[in-house]
Amino acid sequence: MASSPRRTVVCSVLPLLLLLAGAARAAGNFYQDVDITWGDGRGKILGGGDVLTLSLDRASGSGFQSKNQYLYGRFDMQIKLVPGDSAGTVATFYHADGISLSLSLLPLLLDEGQGDLMHARRFYVDGTPIREHRNREAATGVAYPRSQAMRVYASVWDAEEWATQGGRVRTDWSRAPFVASYKGFAASGCASQDAAACARSNGAWMYQELDATALDRLQWVQKNYMIYNYCTDTWRFKDGAPPECATKFFRRCLPAFPSPPAALLVAGGWGNIRFRCEGLVRGLLLD
């Protein structure tokens, strides 16, 4: 199968600050907002730009990227996952060089950013926070994506070699093509590569925090739906867990569930996804 032109490194499980792509946020038009970048026609924009579908078959998956690059911001998307028996398929929505939500759901954290302005990334599904990744680079040495502008990406691809119990459950290709649908994309952020300029932004997403209720909901998701935590995966990390696993914060805030809970994302229906990339000016970073 042809592979995606971008390399994704799985460092953690379940990222994105996902939130309702609700009526209060005006959705964009896919013709104006994104480019379909691979898939040889397997990606299609429908409904005059309201809906975008990505499909996967034995030959290839497909994907798209935002036309703009963003340093900080809030990004909403409604996603309808591949219906039925979709074992081995992965539908994603993510920031390159940053955090990814693979709807499995499997979150990915990529640590290729440089700089020191970003202070938190948060991910929500249907308004429920599922992960918060804070900038603790100064204290832990764990790299944090903070100053490199990134595009928003989405893709559907074949992951049967590792996503289904190490490949023991194979993809039923007789059901192909596997199709995931996207709509309601809304981006509100700093479309710039100038970290200092973005830090002066007055966007509401720049300074918001999770309150006690939101933190309780995040912990509820972890307690009730987390079935894998890479920090405890001794088979994969035989020489010890990654450095971020040593902090209490990361142990608490790394939820991951390969199958989204029905209460958050109904199979065959639209799930509301949001992630927010936030920043504070130099000297005001949270530890």
Coordinates of C-alpha atoms in Angstrom, one line a residue:
M1 CA 0.0 0.0 0.0
A2 CA 1.2 3.5 -0.8
S3 CA 2.1 5.3 2.4
S4 CA 1.5 8.8 3.5
P5 CA 4.3 11.3 2.5
R6 CA 4.6 12.4 6.1
R7 CA 6.3 10.4 8.9
T8 CA 4.4 10.2 12.2
V9 CA 6.2 9.3 15.3
V10 CA 4.1 7.8 18.1
C11 CA 5.3 9.2 21.4
S12 CA 2.2 9.4 23.4
V13 CA -1.4 8.4 23.1
L14 CA -4.3 10.8 22.7
P15 CA -3.6 14.5 22.0
L16 CA -5.6 17.3 20.4
L17 CA -7.5 20.0 22.1
L18 CA -10.8 19.0 20.7
L19 CA -14.0 20.8 21.4
L20 CA -17.4 21.2 19.9
A21 CA -17.5 22.5 16.4
G22 CA -20.7 24.1 17.6
A23 CA -23.1 26.5 16.1
A24 CA -21.3 29.4 17.8
R25 CA -18.3 28.9 15.5
A26 CA -18.8 29.5 11.8
A27 CA -17.5 26.6 9.7
G28 CA -15.2 27.3 6.8
N29 CA -15.3 26.0 3.2
F30 CA -12.9 23.1 2.4
Y31 CA -12.3 24.5 -1.1
Q32 CA -10.9 27.6 0.5
D33 CA -9.3 26.2 3.6
V34 CA -7.5 23.0 2.7
D35 CA -5.6 21.2 0.0
I36 CA -6.0 17.4 -0.6
T37 CA -2.3 16.4 -0.7
W38 CA -2.3 12.7 -1.4
G39 CA -4.4 9.7 -2.3
D40 CA -4.8 9.9 -6.1
G41 CA -8.4 11.0 -6.0
R42 CA -9.4 9.2 -2.8
G43 CA -10.0 12.5 -1.1
K44 CA -13.2 14.3 -2.3
I45 CA -14.8 17.7 -1.4
L46 CA -18.6 17.5 -1.5
G47 CA -21.6 19.7 -0.9
G48 CA -20.1 22.8 -2.3
G49 CA -17.2 22.7 0.2
D50 CA -19.1 21.7 3.3
V51 CA -17.9 18.1 3.5
L52 CA -14.6 16.3 2.8
T53 CA -14.3 12.5 2.6
L54 CA -11.1 10.5 2.7
S55 CA -11.0 6.9 1.7
L56 CA -8.7 3.9 2.1
D57 CA -8.3 0.8 0.0
R58 CA -5.5 -1.8 -0.5
A59 CA -3.6 0.6 -2.8
S60 CA -3.5 3.8 -0.7
G61 CA -5.1 6.0 1.9
S62 CA -5.6 9.7 1.5
G63 CA -5.1 13.0 3.3
F64 CA -5.4 16.8 3.3
Q65 CA -3.7 19.8 5.0
S66 CA -4.7 23.3 5.8
K67 CA -3.6 26.1 3.5
N68 CA -2.6 28.3 6.4
Q69 CA 0.1 27.6 9.0
Y70 CA -0.6 28.4 12.7
L71 CA 1.4 28.9 15.8
Y72 CA -1.3 29.2 18.3
G73 CA -5.1 28.8 18.0
R74 CA -8.2 26.7 18.3
F75 CA -9.2 24.2 15.7
D76 CA -12.6 22.5 15.4
M77 CA -13.7 19.6 13.3
Q78 CA -16.7 17.2 13.1
I79 CA -15.6 13.7 12.1
K80 CA -17.6 10.7 11.1
L81 CA -15.4 7.6 11.5
V82 CA -15.3 4.6 9.2
P83 CA -18.5 2.7 9.9
G84 CA -18.8 -1.0 10.7
D85 CA -15.8 -3.3 11.0
S86 CA -12.9 -0.9 10.5
A87 CA -10.2 -2.9 12.3
G88 CA -6.7 -1.7 11.2
T89 CA -7.9 1.6 9.8
V90 CA -6.9 4.9 11.3
A91 CA -8.5 8.3 10.7
T92 CA -6.5 11.3 12.0
F93 CA -6.8 15.0 12.6
Y94 CA -3.6 16.7 13.9
H95 CA -1.0 19.4 13.8
A96 CA 2.2 18.4 12.2
D97 CA 5.2 18.6 14.6
G98 CA 2.7 18.9 17.4
I99 CA -0.2 16.8 18.7
S100 CA -2.4 14.4 16.9
L101 CA -5.6 12.7 17.5
S102 CA -6.0 9.4 15.6
L103 CA -9.5 8.2 15.6
S104 CA -8.9 4.9 16.7
L105 CA -8.9 7.2 19.1
L106 CA -5.2 7.1 19.4
P107 CA -3.4 10.4 20.3
L108 CA 0.0 11.2 19.2
L109 CA 2.5 13.7 20.6
L110 CA 5.3 14.9 18.4
D111 CA 8.1 16.9 20.0
E112 CA 9.9 18.5 17.1
G113 CA 9.1 22.1 18.0
Q114 CA 11.5 24.7 19.3
G115 CA 11.1 27.9 21.3
D116 CA 9.6 28.9 24.6
L117 CA 6.3 30.6 24.2
M118 CA 3.7 27.8 24.1
H119 CA 2.4 26.7 27.5
A120 CA -0.4 24.2 26.9
R121 CA -2.2 22.1 24.4
R122 CA -5.6 20.6 25.1
F123 CA -7.8 18.1 23.3
Y124 CA -11.6 17.6 23.6
V125 CA -14.2 15.2 22.1
D126 CA -17.8 16.5 22.2
G127 CA -16.7 19.1 24.7
T128 CA -15.0 16.7 27.1
P129 CA -11.3 17.2 27.7
I130 CA -9.3 14.0 27.0
R131 CA -5.8 15.3 27.3
E132 CA -3.8 18.3 28.4
H133 CA -0.1 18.6 27.5
R134 CA 1.7 21.4 29.3
N135 CA 5.0 22.9 28.6
R136 CA 7.4 21.5 31.2
E137 CA 10.5 21.6 29.1
A138 CA 12.4 23.8 31.6
A139 CA 11.7 21.4 34.5
T140 CA 11.9 18.0 32.7
G141 CA 13.9 18.6 29.5
V142 CA 11.0 17.1 27.5
A143 CA 10.9 18.9 24.2
Y144 CA 7.7 20.9 23.6
P145 CA 6.4 22.3 20.2
R146 CA 6.2 26.0 20.9
S147 CA 7.6 28.2 18.2
Q148 CA 7.3 26.5 14.8
A149 CA 4.2 27.3 12.8
M150 CA 2.2 24.2 11.8
R151 CA -0.5 23.1 9.4
V152 CA -3.6 21.2 10.4
Y153 CA -3.6 17.7 8.8
A154 CA -6.1 14.8 8.4
S155 CA -5.6 11.4 6.9
V156 CA -7.0 7.9 6.6
W157 CA -4.5 5.1 6.4
D158 CA -3.7 1.4 6.9
A159 CA -2.4 0.6 10.4
E160 CA -3.2 -3.1 10.6
E161 CA 0.4 -4.1 11.3
W162 CA 0.3 -2.5 14.7
A163 CA -3.0 -0.9 15.6
T164 CA -5.0 -4.2 16.2
Q165 CA -3.2 -6.2 18.9
G166 CA 0.1 -6.0 17.0
G167 CA -1.5 -7.0 13.7
R168 CA -3.2 -10.1 15.0
V169 CA -6.6 -8.7 13.9
R170 CA -6.4 -8.2 10.1
T171 CA -8.2 -5.6 8.1
D172 CA -11.2 -7.0 6.2
W173 CA -10.4 -5.6 2.8
S174 CA -13.6 -6.9 1.3
R175 CA -15.2 -3.9 3.0
A176 CA -13.0 -1.4 1.2
P177 CA -13.1 1.4 0.4
F178 CA -13.1 2.6 4.0
V179 CA -14.4 6.2 4.2
A180 CA -14.2 8.8 6.9
S181 CA -16.0 12.1 6.6
Y182 CA -15.0 15.6 7.8
K183 CA -17.1 18.8 8.1
G184 CA -17.4 21.9 10.2
F185 CA -13.7 22.8 10.0
A186 CA -13.1 26.1 11.9
A187 CA -9.7 27.6 12.6
S188 CA -9.3 30.5 14.9
G189 CA -5.6 31.2 15.5
C190 CA -2.4 33.1 14.8
A191 CA -1.6 32.3 11.1
S192 CA 2.0 33.4 11.4
Q193 CA 5.5 32.0 12.0
D194 CA 6.4 34.9 14.2
A195 CA 6.3 33.6 17.8
A196 CA 6.6 37.0 19.4
A197 CA 3.8 38.5 17.3
C198 CA 1.5 35.5 18.1
A199 CA 2.3 35.9 21.8
R200 CA 0.7 39.4 21.7
S201 CA -2.5 37.9 20.3
N202 CA -5.7 38.7 22.2
G203 CA -7.5 35.5 21.2
A204 CA -9.6 33.9 23.9
W205 CA -7.6 30.6 23.4
M206 CA -4.4 32.3 24.5
Y207 CA -5.1 32.3 28.2
Q208 CA -7.9 29.8 29.0
E209 CA -7.3 27.1 31.6
L210 CA -9.1 23.9 32.6
D211 CA -11.2 24.6 35.6
A212 CA -11.8 22.1 38.4
T213 CA -14.9 20.7 36.6
A214 CA -12.9 20.2 33.4
L215 CA -10.1 18.5 35.3
D216 CA -12.6 16.2 36.9
R217 CA -14.0 15.2 33.5
L218 CA -10.5 14.6 32.1
Q219 CA -9.7 12.3 35.0
W220 CA -13.1 10.6 34.5
V221 CA -12.2 9.8 30.9
Q222 CA -8.9 8.4 32.0
K223 CA -10.5 6.2 34.7
N224 CA -13.3 4.9 32.6
Y225 CA -11.9 4.7 29.0
M226 CA -8.1 4.5 29.0
I227 CA -7.1 1.1 27.9
Y228 CA -3.4 1.8 27.1
N229 CA -0.8 4.0 28.6
Y230 CA 2.6 4.0 26.9
C231 CA 4.2 5.0 30.2
T232 CA 3.5 1.5 31.5
D233 CA 4.3 -0.4 28.3
T234 CA 7.4 -2.3 29.4
W235 CA 7.4 -4.4 26.2
R236 CA 7.8 -1.4 24.0
F237 CA 10.1 0.5 26.3
K238 CA 12.4 -2.2 27.6
D239 CA 15.0 0.3 28.7
G240 CA 12.6 2.5 30.6
A241 CA 9.7 4.8 29.9
P242 CA 10.1 8.1 28.1
P243 CA 11.2 11.0 30.4
E244 CA 7.9 12.7 30.6
C245 CA 6.4 9.6 32.3
A246 CA 8.4 10.5 35.5
T247 CA 6.2 13.4 36.3
K248 CA 2.9 13.2 38.2
F249 CA 1.3 15.4 35.6
F250 CA 2.0 13.1 32.7
R251 CA 0.9 10.0 34.6
R252 CA -2.4 11.7 35.3
C253 CA -3.0 13.3 31.9
L254 CA -2.3 10.7 29.3
P255 CA -5.6 9.1 28.5
A256 CA -5.9 6.9 25.4
F257 CA -8.7 4.8 24.1
P258 CA -8.4 3.1 20.6
S259 CA -12.2 3.0 20.4
P260 CA -13.9 6.3 21.3
P261 CA -16.5 5.8 24.1
A262 CA -20.1 5.9 22.8
A263 CA -20.9 8.8 25.2
L264 CA -18.2 10.9 23.5
L265 CA -18.2 9.8 19.9
V266 CA -20.9 7.6 18.4
A267 CA -19.8 5.2 15.7
G268 CA -21.3 6.1 12.4
G269 CA -22.3 9.6 13.6
W270 CA -20.5 12.9 13.7
G271 CA -18.1 13.5 16.6
N272 CA -17.1 17.0 17.5
I273 CA -13.4 17.4 17.7
R274 CA -11.4 20.4 18.9
F275 CA -7.8 21.1 19.8
R276 CA -6.4 24.3 21.1
C277 CA -2.8 25.5 21.1
E278 CA -2.2 28.2 23.6
G279 CA 0.7 30.5 24.5
L280 CA 1.8 33.1 27.0
V281 CA 4.5 35.7 26.7
R282 CA 8.0 34.9 27.7
G283 CA 8.4 34.9 31.5
L284 CA 4.8 33.8 32.1
L285 CA 5.2 30.1 31.3
L286 CA 3.5 27.7 33.6
D287 CA 5.6 25.0 35.0

